[in-house]
PDB file of C-alpha atoms in Angstrom:
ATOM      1  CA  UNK A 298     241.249-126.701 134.091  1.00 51.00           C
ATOM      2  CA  UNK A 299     241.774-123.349 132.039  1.00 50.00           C
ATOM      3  CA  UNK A 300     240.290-123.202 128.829  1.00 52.00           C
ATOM      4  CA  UNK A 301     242.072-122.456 125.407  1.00 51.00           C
ATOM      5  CA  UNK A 302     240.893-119.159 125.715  1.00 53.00           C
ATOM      6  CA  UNK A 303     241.653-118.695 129.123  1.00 53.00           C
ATOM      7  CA  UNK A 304     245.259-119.490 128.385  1.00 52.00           C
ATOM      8  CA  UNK A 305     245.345-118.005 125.536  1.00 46.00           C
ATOM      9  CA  UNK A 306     244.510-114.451 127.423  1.00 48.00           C
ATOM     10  CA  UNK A 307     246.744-115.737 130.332  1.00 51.00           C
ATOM     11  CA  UNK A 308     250.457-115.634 128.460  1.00 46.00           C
ATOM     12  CA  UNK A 309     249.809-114.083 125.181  1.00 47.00           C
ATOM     13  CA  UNK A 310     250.745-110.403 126.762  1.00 51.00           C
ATOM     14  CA  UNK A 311     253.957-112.082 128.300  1.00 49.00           C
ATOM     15  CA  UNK A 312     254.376-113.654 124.681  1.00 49.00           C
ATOM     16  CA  UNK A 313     253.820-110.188 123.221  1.00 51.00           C
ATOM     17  CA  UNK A 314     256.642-108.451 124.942  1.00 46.00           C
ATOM     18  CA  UNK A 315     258.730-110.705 124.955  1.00 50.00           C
ATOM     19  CA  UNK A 316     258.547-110.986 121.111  1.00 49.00           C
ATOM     20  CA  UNK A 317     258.881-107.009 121.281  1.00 49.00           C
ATOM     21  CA  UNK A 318     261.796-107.445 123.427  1.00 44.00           C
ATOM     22  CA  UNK A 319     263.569-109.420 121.150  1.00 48.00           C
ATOM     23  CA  UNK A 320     262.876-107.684 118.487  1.00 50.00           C
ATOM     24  CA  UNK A 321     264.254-103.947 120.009  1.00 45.00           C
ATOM     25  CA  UNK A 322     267.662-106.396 120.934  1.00 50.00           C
ATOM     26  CA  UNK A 323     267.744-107.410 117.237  1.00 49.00           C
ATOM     27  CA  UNK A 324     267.610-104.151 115.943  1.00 43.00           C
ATOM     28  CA  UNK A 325     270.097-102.501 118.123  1.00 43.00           C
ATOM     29  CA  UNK A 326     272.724-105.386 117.601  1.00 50.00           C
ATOM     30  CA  UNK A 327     271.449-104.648 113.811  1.00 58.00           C
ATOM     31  CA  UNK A 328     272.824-101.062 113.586  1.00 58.00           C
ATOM     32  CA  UNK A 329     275.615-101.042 116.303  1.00 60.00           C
ATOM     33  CA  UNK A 330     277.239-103.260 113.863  1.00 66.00           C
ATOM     34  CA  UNK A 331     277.756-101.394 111.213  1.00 73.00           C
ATOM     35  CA  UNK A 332     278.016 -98.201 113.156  1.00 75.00           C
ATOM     36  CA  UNK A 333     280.888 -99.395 114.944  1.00 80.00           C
ATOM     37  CA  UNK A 334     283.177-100.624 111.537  1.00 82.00           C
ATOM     38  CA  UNK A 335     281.749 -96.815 110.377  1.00 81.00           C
ATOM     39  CA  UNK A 336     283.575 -95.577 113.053  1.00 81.00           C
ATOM     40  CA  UNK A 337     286.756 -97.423 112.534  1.00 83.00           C
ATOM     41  CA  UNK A 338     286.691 -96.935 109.241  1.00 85.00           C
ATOM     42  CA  UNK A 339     286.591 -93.334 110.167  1.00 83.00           C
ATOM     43  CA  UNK A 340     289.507 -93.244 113.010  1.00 90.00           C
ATOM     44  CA  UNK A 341     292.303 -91.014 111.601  1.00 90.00           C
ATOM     45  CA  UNK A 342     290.561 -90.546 108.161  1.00 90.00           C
ATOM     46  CA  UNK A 343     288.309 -87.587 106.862  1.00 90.00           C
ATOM     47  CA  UNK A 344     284.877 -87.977 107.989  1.00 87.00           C
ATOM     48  CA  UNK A 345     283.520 -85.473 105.250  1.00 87.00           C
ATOM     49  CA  UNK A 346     286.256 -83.387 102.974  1.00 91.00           C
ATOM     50  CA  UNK A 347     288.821 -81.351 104.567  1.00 91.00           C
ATOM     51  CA  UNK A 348     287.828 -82.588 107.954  1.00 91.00           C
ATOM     52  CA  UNK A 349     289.524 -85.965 109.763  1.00 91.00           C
ATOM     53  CA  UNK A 350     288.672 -87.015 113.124  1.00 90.00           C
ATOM     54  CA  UNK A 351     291.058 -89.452 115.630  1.00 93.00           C
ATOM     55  CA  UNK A 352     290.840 -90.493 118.739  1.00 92.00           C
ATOM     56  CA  UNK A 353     292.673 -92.533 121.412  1.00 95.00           C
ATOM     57  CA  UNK A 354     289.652 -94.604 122.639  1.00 93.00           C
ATOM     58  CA  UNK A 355     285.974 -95.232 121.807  1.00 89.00           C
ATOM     59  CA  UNK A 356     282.980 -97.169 123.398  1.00 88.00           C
ATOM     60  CA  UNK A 357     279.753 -98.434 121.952  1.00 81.00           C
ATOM     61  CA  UNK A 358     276.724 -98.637 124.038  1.00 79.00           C
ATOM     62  CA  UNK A 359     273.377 -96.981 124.593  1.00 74.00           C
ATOM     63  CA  UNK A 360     271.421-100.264 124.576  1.00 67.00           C
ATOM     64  CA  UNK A 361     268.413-100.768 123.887  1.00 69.00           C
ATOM     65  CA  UNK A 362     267.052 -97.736 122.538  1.00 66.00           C
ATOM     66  CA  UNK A 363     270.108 -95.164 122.102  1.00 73.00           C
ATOM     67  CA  UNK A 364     273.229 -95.620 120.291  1.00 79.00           C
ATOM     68  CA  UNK A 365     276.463 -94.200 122.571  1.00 84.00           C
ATOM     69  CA  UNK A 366     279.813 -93.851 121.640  1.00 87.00           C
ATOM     70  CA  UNK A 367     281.989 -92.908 124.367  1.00 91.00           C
ATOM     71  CA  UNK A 368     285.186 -90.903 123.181  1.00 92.00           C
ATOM     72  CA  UNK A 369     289.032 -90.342 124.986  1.00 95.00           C
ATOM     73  CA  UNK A 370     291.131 -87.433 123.459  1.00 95.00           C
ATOM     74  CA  UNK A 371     288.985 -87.060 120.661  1.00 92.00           C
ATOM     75  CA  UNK A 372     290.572 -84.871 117.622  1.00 94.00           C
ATOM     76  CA  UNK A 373     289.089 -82.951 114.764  1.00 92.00           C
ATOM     77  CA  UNK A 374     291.254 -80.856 112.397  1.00 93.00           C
ATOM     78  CA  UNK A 375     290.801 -79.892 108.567  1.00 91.00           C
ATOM     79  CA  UNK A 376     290.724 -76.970 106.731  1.00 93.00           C
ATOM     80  CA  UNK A 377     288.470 -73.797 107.846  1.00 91.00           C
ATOM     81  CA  UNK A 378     287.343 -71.118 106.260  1.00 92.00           C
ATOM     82  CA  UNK A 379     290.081 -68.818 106.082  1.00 94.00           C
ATOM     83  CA  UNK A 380     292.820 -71.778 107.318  1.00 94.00           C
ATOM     84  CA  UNK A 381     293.506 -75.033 109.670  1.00 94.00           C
ATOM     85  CA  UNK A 382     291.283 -75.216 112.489  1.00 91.00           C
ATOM     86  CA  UNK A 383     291.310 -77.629 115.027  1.00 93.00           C
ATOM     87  CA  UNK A 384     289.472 -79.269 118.346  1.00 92.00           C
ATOM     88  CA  UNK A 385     290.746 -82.149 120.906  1.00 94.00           C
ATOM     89  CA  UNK A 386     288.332 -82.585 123.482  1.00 93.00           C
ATOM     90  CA  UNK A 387     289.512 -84.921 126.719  1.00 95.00           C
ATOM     91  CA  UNK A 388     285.963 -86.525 126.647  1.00 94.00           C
ATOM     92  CA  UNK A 389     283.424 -86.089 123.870  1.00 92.00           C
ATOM     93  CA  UNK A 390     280.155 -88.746 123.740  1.00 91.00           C
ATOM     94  CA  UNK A 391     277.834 -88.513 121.017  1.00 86.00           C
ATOM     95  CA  UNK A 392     273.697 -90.288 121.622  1.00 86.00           C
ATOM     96  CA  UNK A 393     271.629 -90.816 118.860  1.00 79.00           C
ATOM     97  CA  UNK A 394     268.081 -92.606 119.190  1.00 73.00           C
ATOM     98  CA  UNK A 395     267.583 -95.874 116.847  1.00 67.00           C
ATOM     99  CA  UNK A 396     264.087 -94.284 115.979  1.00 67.00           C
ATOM    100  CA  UNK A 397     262.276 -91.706 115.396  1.00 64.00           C
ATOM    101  CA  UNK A 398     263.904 -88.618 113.893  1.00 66.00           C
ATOM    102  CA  UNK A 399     267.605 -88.350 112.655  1.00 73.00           C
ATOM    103  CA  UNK A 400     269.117 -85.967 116.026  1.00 82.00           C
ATOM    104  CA  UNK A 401     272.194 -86.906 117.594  1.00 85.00           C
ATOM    105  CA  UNK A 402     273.049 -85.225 121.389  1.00 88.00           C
ATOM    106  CA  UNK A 403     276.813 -84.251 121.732  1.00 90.00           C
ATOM    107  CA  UNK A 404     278.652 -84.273 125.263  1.00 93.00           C
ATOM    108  CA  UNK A 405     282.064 -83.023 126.018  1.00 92.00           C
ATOM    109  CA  UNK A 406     283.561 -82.882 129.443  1.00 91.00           C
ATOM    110  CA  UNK A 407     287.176 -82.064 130.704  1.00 90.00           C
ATOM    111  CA  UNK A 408     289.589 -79.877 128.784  1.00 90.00           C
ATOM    112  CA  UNK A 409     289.435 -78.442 125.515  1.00 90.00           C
ATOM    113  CA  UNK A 410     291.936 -76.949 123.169  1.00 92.00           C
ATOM    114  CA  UNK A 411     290.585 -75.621 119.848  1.00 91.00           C
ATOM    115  CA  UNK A 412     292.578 -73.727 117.147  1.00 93.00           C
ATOM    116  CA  UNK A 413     291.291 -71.361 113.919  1.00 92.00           C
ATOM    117  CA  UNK A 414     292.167 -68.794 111.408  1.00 94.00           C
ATOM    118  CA  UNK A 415     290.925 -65.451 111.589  1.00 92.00           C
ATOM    119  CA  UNK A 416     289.867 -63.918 108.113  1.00 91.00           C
ATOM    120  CA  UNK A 417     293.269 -61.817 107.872  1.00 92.00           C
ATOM    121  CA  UNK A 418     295.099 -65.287 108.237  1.00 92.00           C
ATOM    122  CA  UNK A 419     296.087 -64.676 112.101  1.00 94.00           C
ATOM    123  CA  UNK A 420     296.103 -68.405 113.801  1.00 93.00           C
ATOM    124  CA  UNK A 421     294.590 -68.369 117.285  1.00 91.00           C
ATOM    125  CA  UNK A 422     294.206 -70.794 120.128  1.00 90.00           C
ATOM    126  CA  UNK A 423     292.505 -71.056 123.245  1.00 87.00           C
ATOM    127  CA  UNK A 424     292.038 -73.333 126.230  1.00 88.00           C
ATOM    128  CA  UNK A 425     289.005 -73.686 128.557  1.00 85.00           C
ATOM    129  CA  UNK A 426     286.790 -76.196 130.909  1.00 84.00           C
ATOM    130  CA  UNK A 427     283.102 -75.824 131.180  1.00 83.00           C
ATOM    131  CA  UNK A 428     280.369 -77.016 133.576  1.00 83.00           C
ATOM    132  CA  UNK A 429     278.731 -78.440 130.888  1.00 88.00           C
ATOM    133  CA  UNK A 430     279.073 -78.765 127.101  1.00 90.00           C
ATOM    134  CA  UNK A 431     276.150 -80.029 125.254  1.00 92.00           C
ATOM    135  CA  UNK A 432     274.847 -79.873 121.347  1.00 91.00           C
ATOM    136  CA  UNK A 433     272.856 -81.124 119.322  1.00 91.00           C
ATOM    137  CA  UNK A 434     272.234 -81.534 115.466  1.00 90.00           C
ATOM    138  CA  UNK A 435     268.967 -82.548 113.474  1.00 89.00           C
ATOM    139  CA  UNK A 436     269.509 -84.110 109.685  1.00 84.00           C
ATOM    140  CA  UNK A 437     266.734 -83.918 107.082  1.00 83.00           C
ATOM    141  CA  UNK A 438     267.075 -85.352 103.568  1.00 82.00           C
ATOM    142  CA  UNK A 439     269.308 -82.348 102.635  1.00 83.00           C
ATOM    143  CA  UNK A 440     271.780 -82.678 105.346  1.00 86.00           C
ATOM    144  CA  UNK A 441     272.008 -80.695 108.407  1.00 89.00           C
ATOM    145  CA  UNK A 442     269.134 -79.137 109.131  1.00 91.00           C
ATOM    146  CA  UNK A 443     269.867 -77.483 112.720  1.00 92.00           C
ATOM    147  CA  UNK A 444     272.715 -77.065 115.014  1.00 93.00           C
ATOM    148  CA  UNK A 445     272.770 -75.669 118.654  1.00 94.00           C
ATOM    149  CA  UNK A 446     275.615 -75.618 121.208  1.00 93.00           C
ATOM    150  CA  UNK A 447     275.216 -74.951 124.744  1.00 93.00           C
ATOM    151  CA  UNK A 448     277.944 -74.553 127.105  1.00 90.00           C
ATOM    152  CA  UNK A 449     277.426 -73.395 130.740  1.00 88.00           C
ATOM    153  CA  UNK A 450     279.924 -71.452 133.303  1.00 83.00           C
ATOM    154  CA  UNK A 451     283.488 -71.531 130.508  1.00 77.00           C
ATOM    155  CA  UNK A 452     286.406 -70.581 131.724  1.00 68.00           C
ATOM    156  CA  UNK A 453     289.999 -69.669 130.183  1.00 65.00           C
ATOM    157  CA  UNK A 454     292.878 -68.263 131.388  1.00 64.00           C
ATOM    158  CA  UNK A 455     292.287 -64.855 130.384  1.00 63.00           C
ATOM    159  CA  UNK A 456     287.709 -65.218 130.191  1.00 64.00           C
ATOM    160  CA  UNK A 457     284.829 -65.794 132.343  1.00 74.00           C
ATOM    161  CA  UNK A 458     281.000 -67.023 130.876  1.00 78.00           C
ATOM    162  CA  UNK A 459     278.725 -67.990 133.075  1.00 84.00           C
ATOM    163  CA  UNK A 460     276.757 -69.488 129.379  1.00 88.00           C
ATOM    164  CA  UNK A 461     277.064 -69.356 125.956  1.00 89.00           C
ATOM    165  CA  UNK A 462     275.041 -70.159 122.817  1.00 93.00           C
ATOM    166  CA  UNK A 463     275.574 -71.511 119.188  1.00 92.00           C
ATOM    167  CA  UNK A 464     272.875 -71.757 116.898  1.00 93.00           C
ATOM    168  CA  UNK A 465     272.290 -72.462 113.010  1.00 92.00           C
ATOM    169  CA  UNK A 466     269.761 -73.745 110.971  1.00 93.00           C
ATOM    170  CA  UNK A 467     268.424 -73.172 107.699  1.00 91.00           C
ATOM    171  CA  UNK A 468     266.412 -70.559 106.398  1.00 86.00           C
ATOM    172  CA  UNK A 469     262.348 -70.674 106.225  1.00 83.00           C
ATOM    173  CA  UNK A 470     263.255 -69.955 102.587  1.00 83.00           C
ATOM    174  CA  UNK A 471     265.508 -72.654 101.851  1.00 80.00           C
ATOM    175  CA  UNK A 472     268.209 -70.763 100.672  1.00 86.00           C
ATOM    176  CA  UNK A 473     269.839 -69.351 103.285  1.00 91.00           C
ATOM    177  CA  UNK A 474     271.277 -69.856 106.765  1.00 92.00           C
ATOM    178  CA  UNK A 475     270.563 -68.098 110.198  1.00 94.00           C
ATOM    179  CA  UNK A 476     272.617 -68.298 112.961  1.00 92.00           C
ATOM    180  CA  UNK A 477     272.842 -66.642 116.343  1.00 92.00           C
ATOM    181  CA  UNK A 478     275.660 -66.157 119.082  1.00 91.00           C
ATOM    182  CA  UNK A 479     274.591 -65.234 122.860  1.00 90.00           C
ATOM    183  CA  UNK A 480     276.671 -64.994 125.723  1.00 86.00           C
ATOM    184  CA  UNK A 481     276.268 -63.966 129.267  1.00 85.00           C
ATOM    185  CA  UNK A 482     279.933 -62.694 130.844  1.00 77.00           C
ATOM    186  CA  UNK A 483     280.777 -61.543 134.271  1.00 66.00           C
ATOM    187  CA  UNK A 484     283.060 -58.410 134.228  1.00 63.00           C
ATOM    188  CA  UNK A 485     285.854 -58.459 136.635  1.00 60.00           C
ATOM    189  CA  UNK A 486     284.963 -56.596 140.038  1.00 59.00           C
ATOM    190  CA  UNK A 487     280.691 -56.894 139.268  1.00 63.00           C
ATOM    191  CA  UNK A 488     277.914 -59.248 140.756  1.00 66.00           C
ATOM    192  CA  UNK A 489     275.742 -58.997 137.299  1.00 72.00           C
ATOM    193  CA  UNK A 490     276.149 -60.426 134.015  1.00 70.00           C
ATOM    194  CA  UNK A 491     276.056 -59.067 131.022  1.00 79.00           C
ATOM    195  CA  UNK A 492     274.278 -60.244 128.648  1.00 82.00           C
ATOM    196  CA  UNK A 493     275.056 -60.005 124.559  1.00 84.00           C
ATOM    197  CA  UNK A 494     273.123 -61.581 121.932  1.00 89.00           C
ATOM    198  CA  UNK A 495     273.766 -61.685 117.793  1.00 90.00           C
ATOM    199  CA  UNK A 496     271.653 -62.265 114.998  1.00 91.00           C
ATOM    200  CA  UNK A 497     273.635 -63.333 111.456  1.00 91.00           C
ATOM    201  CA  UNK A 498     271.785 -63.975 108.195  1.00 93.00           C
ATOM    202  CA  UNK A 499     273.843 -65.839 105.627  1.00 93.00           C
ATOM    203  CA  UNK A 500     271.799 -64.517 102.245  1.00 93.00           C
ATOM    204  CA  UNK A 501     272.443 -66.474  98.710  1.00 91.00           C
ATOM    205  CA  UNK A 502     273.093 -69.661 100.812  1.00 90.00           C
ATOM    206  CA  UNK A 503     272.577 -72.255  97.472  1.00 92.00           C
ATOM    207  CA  UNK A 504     276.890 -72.274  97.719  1.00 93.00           C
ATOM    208  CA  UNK A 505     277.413 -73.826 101.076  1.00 92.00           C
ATOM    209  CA  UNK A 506     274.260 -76.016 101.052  1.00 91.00           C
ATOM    210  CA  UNK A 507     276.226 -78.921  99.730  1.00 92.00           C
ATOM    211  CA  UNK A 508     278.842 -78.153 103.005  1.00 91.00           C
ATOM    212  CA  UNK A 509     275.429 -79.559 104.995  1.00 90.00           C
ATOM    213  CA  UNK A 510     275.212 -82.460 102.619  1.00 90.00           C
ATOM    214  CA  UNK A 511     279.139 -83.221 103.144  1.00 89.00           C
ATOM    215  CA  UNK A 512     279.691 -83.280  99.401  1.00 92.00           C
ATOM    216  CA  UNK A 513     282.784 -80.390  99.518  1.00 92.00           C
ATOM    217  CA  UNK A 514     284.622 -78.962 102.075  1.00 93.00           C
ATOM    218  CA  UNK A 515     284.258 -75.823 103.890  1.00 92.00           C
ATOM    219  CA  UNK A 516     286.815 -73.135 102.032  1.00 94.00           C
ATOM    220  CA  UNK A 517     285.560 -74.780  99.077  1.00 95.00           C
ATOM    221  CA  UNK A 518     281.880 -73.791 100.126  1.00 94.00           C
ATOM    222  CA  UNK A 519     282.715 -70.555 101.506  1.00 94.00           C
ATOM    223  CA  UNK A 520     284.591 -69.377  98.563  1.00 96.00           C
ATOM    224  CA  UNK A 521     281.760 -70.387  96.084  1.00 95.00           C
ATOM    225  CA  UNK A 522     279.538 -68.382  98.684  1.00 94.00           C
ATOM    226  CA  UNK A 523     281.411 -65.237  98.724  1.00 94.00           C
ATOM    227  CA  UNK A 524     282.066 -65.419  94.389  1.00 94.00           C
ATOM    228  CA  UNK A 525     278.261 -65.508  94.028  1.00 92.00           C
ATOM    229  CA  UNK A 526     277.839 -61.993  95.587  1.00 92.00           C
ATOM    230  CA  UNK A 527     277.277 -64.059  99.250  1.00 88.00           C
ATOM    231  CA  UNK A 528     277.708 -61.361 102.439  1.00 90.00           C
ATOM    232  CA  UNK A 529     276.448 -61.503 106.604  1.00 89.00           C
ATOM    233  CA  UNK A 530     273.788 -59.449 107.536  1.00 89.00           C
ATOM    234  CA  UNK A 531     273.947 -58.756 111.065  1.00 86.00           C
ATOM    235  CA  UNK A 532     271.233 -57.729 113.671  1.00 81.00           C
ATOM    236  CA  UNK A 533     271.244 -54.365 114.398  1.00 69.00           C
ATOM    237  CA  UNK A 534     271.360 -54.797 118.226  1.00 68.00           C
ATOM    238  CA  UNK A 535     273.987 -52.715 119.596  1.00 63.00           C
ATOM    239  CA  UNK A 536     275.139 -55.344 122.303  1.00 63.00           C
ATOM    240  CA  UNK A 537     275.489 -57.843 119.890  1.00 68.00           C
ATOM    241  CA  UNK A 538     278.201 -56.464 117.870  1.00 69.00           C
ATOM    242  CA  UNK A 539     280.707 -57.436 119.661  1.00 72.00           C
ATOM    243  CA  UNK A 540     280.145 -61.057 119.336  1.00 80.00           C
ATOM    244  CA  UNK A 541     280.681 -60.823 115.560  1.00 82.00           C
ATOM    245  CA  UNK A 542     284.271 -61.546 115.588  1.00 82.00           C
ATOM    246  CA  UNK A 543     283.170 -64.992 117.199  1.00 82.00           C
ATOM    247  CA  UNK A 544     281.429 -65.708 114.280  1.00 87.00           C
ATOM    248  CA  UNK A 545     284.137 -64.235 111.261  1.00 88.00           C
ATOM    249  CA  UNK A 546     286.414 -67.667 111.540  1.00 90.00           C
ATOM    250  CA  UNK A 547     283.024 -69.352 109.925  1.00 90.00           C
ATOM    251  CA  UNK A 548     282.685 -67.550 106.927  1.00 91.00           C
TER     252      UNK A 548
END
């Protein structure tokens, strides 16, 4: 006959996980919840000012230790920098963890059709479909800290990328923001890509910190950016250059 002890040590590591097992299903069920009537409450509504997101259909999962929605013919539109810009995506999923850090991982697959203002007011669209489309965005306790966008072999009617990078994040100083552009195209009629690459420096960054907090909307931010003497520097790479007009539209 087993001892106490014995049987003690016998079931008390079965005990033991199961108690953590419940208590990982708890706390999902605890914050897919509320995430999910956040999300309705968000369908068709702005999500921070200027900028309202809609969708046809949506899907919670990511059990137990991610939390997954799953979007159809998701739509984001608002108010740009210089004008109405807009995104619908024909699948879009967005992962965040339920610990650890605050980073969500961004998915889109299928077609997408986005929409902006140039600075001189000219509206512009394009079309494309991608290998892949991933991002990703890290939040601190002053908003977003980091963004980065990676989208492999995009394709248009009239453009060819084999990849292309997106990437901002805040200043080691605090009070500014750095971004960079890179993308690697394949010229009609050659076998190698070329490969361009852009550094920007937003200096005097206080007036669009509060953009990364979601407390005012982006012309709003830009505007207050620009009246407090607010102006890009760009790298000095040569090859880079071109890419700037990618990045005009944001500021």
């Amino acid at each position: 006959m087993f001892k106490y002890s014995s049987r003690f040590w016998l079931y008390a590591p079965s005990a033991l996980f199961a108690a953590l097992a419940a208590a990982v299903m708890i706390h999902w069920w605890m914050l897919a919840g509320p995430f999910e009537k956040k999300l309705a409450a968000l369908k068709g509504r702005e999500a921070i000012p200027g900028i309202t997101l809609n969708w046809d259909k949506v899907e919670i999962g990511g059990f137990p230790f991610r939390l997954d929605a799953n979007f159809q013919n998701l739509r984001i539109a608002g108010a740009g920098a210089h004008g109405p810009f807009s995104w619908r995506s024909e699948k879009f999923a967005m992962h965040g963890l339920t610990y650890g850090r605050s980073q969500d991982v961004y998915e889109a697959a299928g077609r997408q059709q986005i929409g902006w203002t140039e600075p001189d007011g000219d509206s512009r669209t394009a079309s494309f479909q991608s290998g892949s489309m991933r991002g990703s965005s890290i939040l601190g306790p002053q908003g977003l800290m980091r963004f980065d966008l990676d989208i492999a072999e995009l394709g248009g009617p009239d453009f060819n990328l084999t990849r292309f990078q997106f990437h901002i994040r805040r200043g080691l100083d605090g009070n500014s923001l750095d971004l960079m552009v890179s993308a690697d195209a394949l010229p009609v009629g050659s076998k190698k890509p070329r490969h361009l690459q852009l550094y920007v420096t937003l200096p005097k960054g206080e007036p669009l910190l509060p953009l990364l907090r979601a407390e005012i909307s982006w012309p709003e931010a830009v505007r207050r950016w620009r009246a407090g003497g607010g102006s890009e520097k760009l790298s000095n790479d040569p090859g880079g250059q071109s890419l700037a007009a990618l990045l005009s539209p944001l500021y």
